[in-house]
Amino acid sequence: LSILASEAVVDALRAWRARFESSPQFAALLEDRKRLEQELFEAETAVRESLRGDTEASQRARGSVATADLDRIRSELGTLPVPASELQAALERREDARAALDRWIAVSRQLAAVREQLAAPEVLAGRLREAGVATTTEEIQSSRVQTRWVIGLALLVACVGILNAMLMSVTERFREIGTMKCLGALDGFIVKLFLLESLFQGGVGTLAGVVIGLGLCLSAAGWSFGSFAWQLMPWGKIAGISILCLLIGMVLTVAGALYPAWQAARMQPIAAMRVEV
């Protein structure tokens, strides 16, 4: 599940990046950027105009803006519309300068948010490269083949592990099997008993594996891709993969228990009773 879910997350990120520039959202963001750039120019002009007013004729500002506040604004937005010293003097004596600066800050923040959204595909591409994710068609195809081999080996190891565990269970319960057969238990009953036992154990173990695998997948995706992973997470596909893995795990459990159950059912009662374990 961890492998398949991680692959689904990466596929969703690749698909979003590929179609972003042709989406209506991208066109809307371009329009917003153009509009906000014009508004920012007008707001900056208004700030500059407020510095030229007559001090005595202007309305007195209600309080002053600390230099630390201007430094914080410059740190956040990267610049100020005018030098900090001139802006500080204007803010101390003019109410309209404060209003113009507030409008400039609001527009600057909106514009920064729009630019950040427009740059999101390139940021995501960088994160994909940092995580070692395949980006070209050939690399993606090779990665899928490797993933299928890894999944196949993992399932094979799981099946062998189940087979070994059930064989050990049969070996440890020779006397119990012999007693049940002496009391009239049929071969079919013994087979069903072991298969049901393996099914219950496999269901619990598979469910635990699904939960752990999902947790590992979400943690790795959040660590590698940050907010992109949570915004573009293919929850429906991951739910389908979880159900598929749960079914595969239970089928493997039953398949791995078939031979041990058959071996337990064909034992002769007297042979099972005299075995020392």
Coordinates of C-alpha atoms in Angstrom, one line a residue:
L1 CA 0.0 0.0 0.0
S2 CA 2.8 2.4 0.8
I3 CA 4.4 1.9 -2.6
L4 CA 1.1 2.1 -4.6
A5 CA -0.2 5.1 -2.6
S6 CA 3.1 6.9 -3.0
E7 CA 3.0 6.3 -6.7
A8 CA -0.6 7.6 -6.9
V9 CA 0.4 10.8 -5.1
V10 CA 3.3 11.4 -7.4
D11 CA 1.1 10.8 -10.4
A12 CA -1.4 13.3 -9.2
L13 CA 1.4 15.9 -8.7
R14 CA 2.8 15.3 -12.1
A15 CA -0.7 15.5 -13.7
W16 CA -1.5 18.8 -11.9
R17 CA 1.8 20.3 -13.0
A18 CA 1.4 19.3 -16.6
R19 CA -2.1 20.8 -17.0
F20 CA -1.7 23.8 -14.8
E21 CA -0.7 26.3 -17.5
S22 CA -3.7 25.3 -19.7
S23 CA -6.2 25.5 -16.9
P24 CA -8.7 28.3 -16.3
Q25 CA -7.1 28.9 -12.9
F26 CA -3.8 29.9 -14.6
A27 CA -5.6 32.3 -16.9
A28 CA -7.5 33.8 -14.0
L29 CA -4.2 34.2 -12.0
L30 CA -2.6 36.0 -15.0
E31 CA -5.5 38.4 -15.1
D32 CA -5.3 39.0 -11.3
R33 CA -1.6 39.6 -11.5
K34 CA -2.0 42.2 -14.3
R35 CA -4.8 44.0 -12.3
L36 CA -2.9 43.9 -9.0
E37 CA 0.3 45.3 -10.7
Q38 CA -1.8 48.2 -12.0
E39 CA -3.3 48.7 -8.5
L40 CA 0.1 48.5 -6.9
F41 CA 1.4 51.2 -9.2
E42 CA -1.5 53.5 -8.3
A43 CA -1.1 52.8 -4.6
E44 CA 2.6 53.6 -4.8
T45 CA 1.9 56.8 -6.7
A46 CA -0.6 57.7 -4.0
V47 CA 2.1 57.2 -1.3
R48 CA 4.5 59.4 -3.2
E49 CA 1.8 62.1 -3.7
S50 CA 1.1 62.1 0.1
L51 CA 4.7 63.1 0.7
R52 CA 4.3 66.3 -1.3
G53 CA 1.4 67.7 0.6
D54 CA 1.4 70.8 2.7
T55 CA 2.2 69.8 6.3
E56 CA 0.2 72.6 7.9
A57 CA -2.9 72.1 5.7
S58 CA -2.9 68.3 6.1
Q59 CA -4.8 66.4 8.7
R60 CA -2.7 65.3 11.6
A61 CA -2.0 61.6 11.8
R62 CA -3.4 59.7 14.9
G63 CA -0.1 58.4 16.3
S64 CA 3.0 57.3 14.5
V65 CA 4.3 54.1 13.0
A66 CA 7.4 52.7 14.6
T67 CA 10.5 52.1 12.6
A68 CA 10.4 48.5 13.6
D69 CA 7.0 48.2 11.9
L70 CA 8.5 49.6 8.6
D71 CA 11.4 47.1 8.9
R72 CA 8.9 44.3 9.3
I73 CA 6.9 45.4 6.3
R74 CA 10.1 45.7 4.2
S75 CA 11.2 42.2 5.4
E76 CA 7.8 40.8 4.5
L77 CA 7.3 42.4 1.1
G78 CA 10.9 43.0 0.1
T79 CA 10.6 46.7 -0.5
L80 CA 8.9 49.9 0.5
P81 CA 7.3 52.4 -1.9
V82 CA 9.6 55.2 -0.7
P83 CA 12.7 55.3 1.5
A84 CA 11.9 54.4 5.1
S85 CA 13.0 57.8 6.6
E86 CA 10.7 59.8 4.3
L87 CA 7.9 57.4 4.9
Q88 CA 8.3 57.6 8.7
A89 CA 8.2 61.4 8.6
A90 CA 5.1 61.4 6.4
L91 CA 3.3 58.9 8.6
E92 CA 3.9 61.0 11.7
R93 CA 2.1 64.0 10.3
R94 CA -0.3 62.9 7.6
E95 CA -3.4 60.7 7.9
D96 CA -3.7 60.3 4.1
A97 CA -0.1 58.9 4.0
R98 CA -1.1 56.2 6.5
A99 CA -4.2 55.3 4.4
A100 CA -2.1 55.2 1.2
L101 CA 0.5 53.0 2.8
D102 CA -2.2 50.6 4.1
R103 CA -3.6 50.2 0.6
W104 CA -0.1 49.7 -0.8
I105 CA 0.6 46.9 1.7
A106 CA -2.8 45.2 1.1
V107 CA -2.3 45.2 -2.7
S108 CA 1.4 44.0 -2.3
R109 CA 0.3 41.1 -0.2
Q110 CA -2.4 40.1 -2.7
L111 CA 0.1 40.4 -5.6
A112 CA 2.7 38.3 -3.7
A113 CA 0.1 35.6 -3.1
V114 CA -0.8 35.5 -6.8
R115 CA 2.8 35.4 -7.9
E116 CA 3.4 32.5 -5.4
Q117 CA 0.5 30.6 -7.0
L118 CA 1.9 31.2 -10.5
A119 CA 5.3 29.9 -9.4
A120 CA 3.8 26.8 -7.8
P121 CA 4.5 24.5 -10.7
E122 CA 8.2 25.3 -10.8
V123 CA 8.4 25.0 -7.0
L124 CA 6.8 21.6 -7.3
A125 CA 9.1 20.6 -10.1
G126 CA 12.1 21.4 -7.8
R127 CA 10.6 19.3 -5.0
L128 CA 10.1 16.4 -7.3
R129 CA 13.7 16.6 -8.4
E130 CA 14.9 16.8 -4.9
A131 CA 12.9 13.7 -4.0
G132 CA 14.4 11.8 -6.9
V133 CA 11.1 11.4 -8.7
A134 CA 11.2 10.4 -12.4
T135 CA 10.1 13.3 -14.7
T136 CA 10.8 12.1 -18.3
T137 CA 8.6 9.5 -20.0
E138 CA 11.4 6.9 -20.1
E139 CA 12.2 7.4 -16.5
I140 CA 8.6 7.1 -15.5
Q141 CA 8.1 3.9 -17.4
S142 CA 11.3 2.4 -15.9
S143 CA 10.1 3.4 -12.4
R144 CA 6.8 1.7 -12.9
V145 CA 8.4 -1.5 -13.9
Q146 CA 10.7 -1.4 -10.9
T147 CA 7.7 -0.7 -8.7
R148 CA 5.8 -3.7 -10.0
W149 CA 8.9 -5.9 -9.3
V150 CA 9.2 -4.6 -5.8
I151 CA 5.5 -5.2 -5.1
G152 CA 5.7 -8.7 -6.6
L153 CA 8.7 -9.6 -4.4
A154 CA 6.9 -8.1 -1.3
L155 CA 3.8 -10.3 -1.9
L156 CA 6.0 -13.4 -2.5
V157 CA 7.8 -12.8 0.8
A158 CA 4.5 -12.3 2.6
C159 CA 3.1 -15.5 1.1
V160 CA 6.1 -17.5 2.1
G161 CA 6.0 -16.0 5.6
I162 CA 2.3 -16.9 6.0
L163 CA 3.0 -20.5 4.7
N164 CA 5.9 -20.9 7.2
A165 CA 3.8 -19.5 10.1
M166 CA 0.9 -21.9 9.4
L167 CA 3.1 -24.9 9.0
M168 CA 4.6 -24.1 12.4
S169 CA 1.1 -23.8 13.8
V170 CA 0.2 -27.2 12.4
T171 CA 3.4 -28.7 13.9
E172 CA 2.7 -27.3 17.3
R173 CA -0.9 -28.6 17.4
F174 CA -0.4 -32.2 16.3
R175 CA -2.0 -33.5 19.5
E176 CA -4.9 -31.1 19.3
I177 CA -5.5 -32.3 15.7
G178 CA -5.3 -35.9 16.7
T179 CA -7.7 -35.4 19.5
M180 CA -10.3 -33.7 17.3
K181 CA -10.0 -36.5 14.7
C182 CA -10.4 -39.1 17.4
L183 CA -13.6 -37.4 18.5
G184 CA -15.0 -37.6 15.0
A185 CA -13.8 -34.4 13.3
L186 CA -13.8 -34.8 9.5
D187 CA -11.0 -33.7 7.2
G188 CA -13.2 -30.9 5.9
F189 CA -13.7 -29.5 9.4
I190 CA -10.0 -29.4 10.1
V191 CA -9.3 -27.6 6.8
K192 CA -12.1 -25.1 7.5
L193 CA -10.8 -24.6 11.0
F194 CA -7.3 -23.7 9.9
L195 CA -8.5 -21.5 7.0
L196 CA -10.8 -19.5 9.3
E197 CA -8.0 -19.1 11.8
S198 CA -5.7 -17.8 9.1
L199 CA -8.4 -15.6 7.6
F200 CA -9.0 -13.9 11.0
Q201 CA -5.3 -13.5 11.7
G202 CA -4.7 -12.3 8.1
G203 CA -7.6 -9.8 8.3
V204 CA -6.2 -8.2 11.5
G205 CA -2.6 -8.3 10.2
T206 CA -3.6 -6.9 6.8
L207 CA -5.6 -4.1 8.3
A208 CA -2.7 -3.1 10.5
G209 CA -0.4 -3.2 7.5
V210 CA -2.8 -1.0 5.5
V211 CA -3.0 1.6 8.3
I212 CA 0.8 1.6 8.8
G213 CA 1.5 1.8 5.1
L214 CA -1.0 4.6 4.7
G215 CA 0.7 6.5 7.6
L216 CA 4.1 6.0 6.0
C217 CA 2.9 7.2 2.6
L218 CA 1.2 10.3 4.0
S219 CA 4.2 11.2 6.2
A220 CA 6.7 10.8 3.3
A221 CA 4.5 12.8 0.9
G222 CA 4.0 15.6 3.5
W223 CA 7.8 15.6 4.2
S224 CA 8.8 15.6 0.5
F225 CA 6.2 17.8 -1.1
G226 CA 4.7 19.9 1.8
S227 CA 1.4 21.6 1.1
F228 CA 1.3 20.3 -2.5
A229 CA 0.7 16.8 -1.2
W230 CA -2.3 17.7 1.0
Q231 CA -3.9 20.0 -1.7
L232 CA -3.5 17.4 -4.5
M233 CA -3.9 14.2 -2.5
P234 CA -5.9 11.7 -4.6
W235 CA -8.0 10.5 -1.7
G236 CA -10.4 8.5 -3.9
K237 CA -7.6 6.6 -5.6
I238 CA -5.8 5.9 -2.3
A239 CA -9.1 4.6 -0.8
G240 CA -9.4 2.2 -3.7
I241 CA -5.8 1.1 -3.3
S242 CA -6.4 0.5 0.4
I243 CA -9.4 -1.8 -0.3
L244 CA -7.4 -3.6 -3.0
C245 CA -4.5 -4.2 -0.6
L246 CA -6.8 -5.4 2.1
L247 CA -8.4 -7.9 -0.2
I248 CA -5.0 -9.1 -1.6
G249 CA -3.6 -9.5 1.9
M250 CA -6.6 -11.7 3.0
V251 CA -6.4 -13.8 -0.2
L252 CA -2.7 -14.3 0.3
T253 CA -3.4 -15.4 3.9
V254 CA -5.9 -18.0 2.8
A255 CA -3.6 -19.1 -0.1
G256 CA -0.7 -19.5 2.3
A257 CA -2.8 -21.6 4.7
L258 CA -4.2 -24.0 2.1
Y259 CA -1.2 -26.5 2.2
P260 CA -0.8 -26.5 6.0
A261 CA -4.5 -27.0 6.4
W262 CA -4.5 -29.9 3.9
Q263 CA -1.5 -31.4 5.7
A264 CA -3.2 -31.2 9.0
A265 CA -6.5 -32.8 7.7
R266 CA -4.7 -35.8 6.2
M267 CA -2.9 -36.8 9.3
Q268 CA -3.8 -40.1 10.9
P269 CA -5.2 -39.7 14.5
I270 CA -2.9 -42.2 16.0
A271 CA 0.2 -40.7 14.3
A272 CA -0.8 -37.2 15.6
M273 CA -1.4 -38.4 19.1
R274 CA 2.0 -40.0 19.6
V275 CA 4.0 -37.1 18.2
E276 CA 6.1 -35.3 20.8
V277 CA 6.5 -31.6 20.2

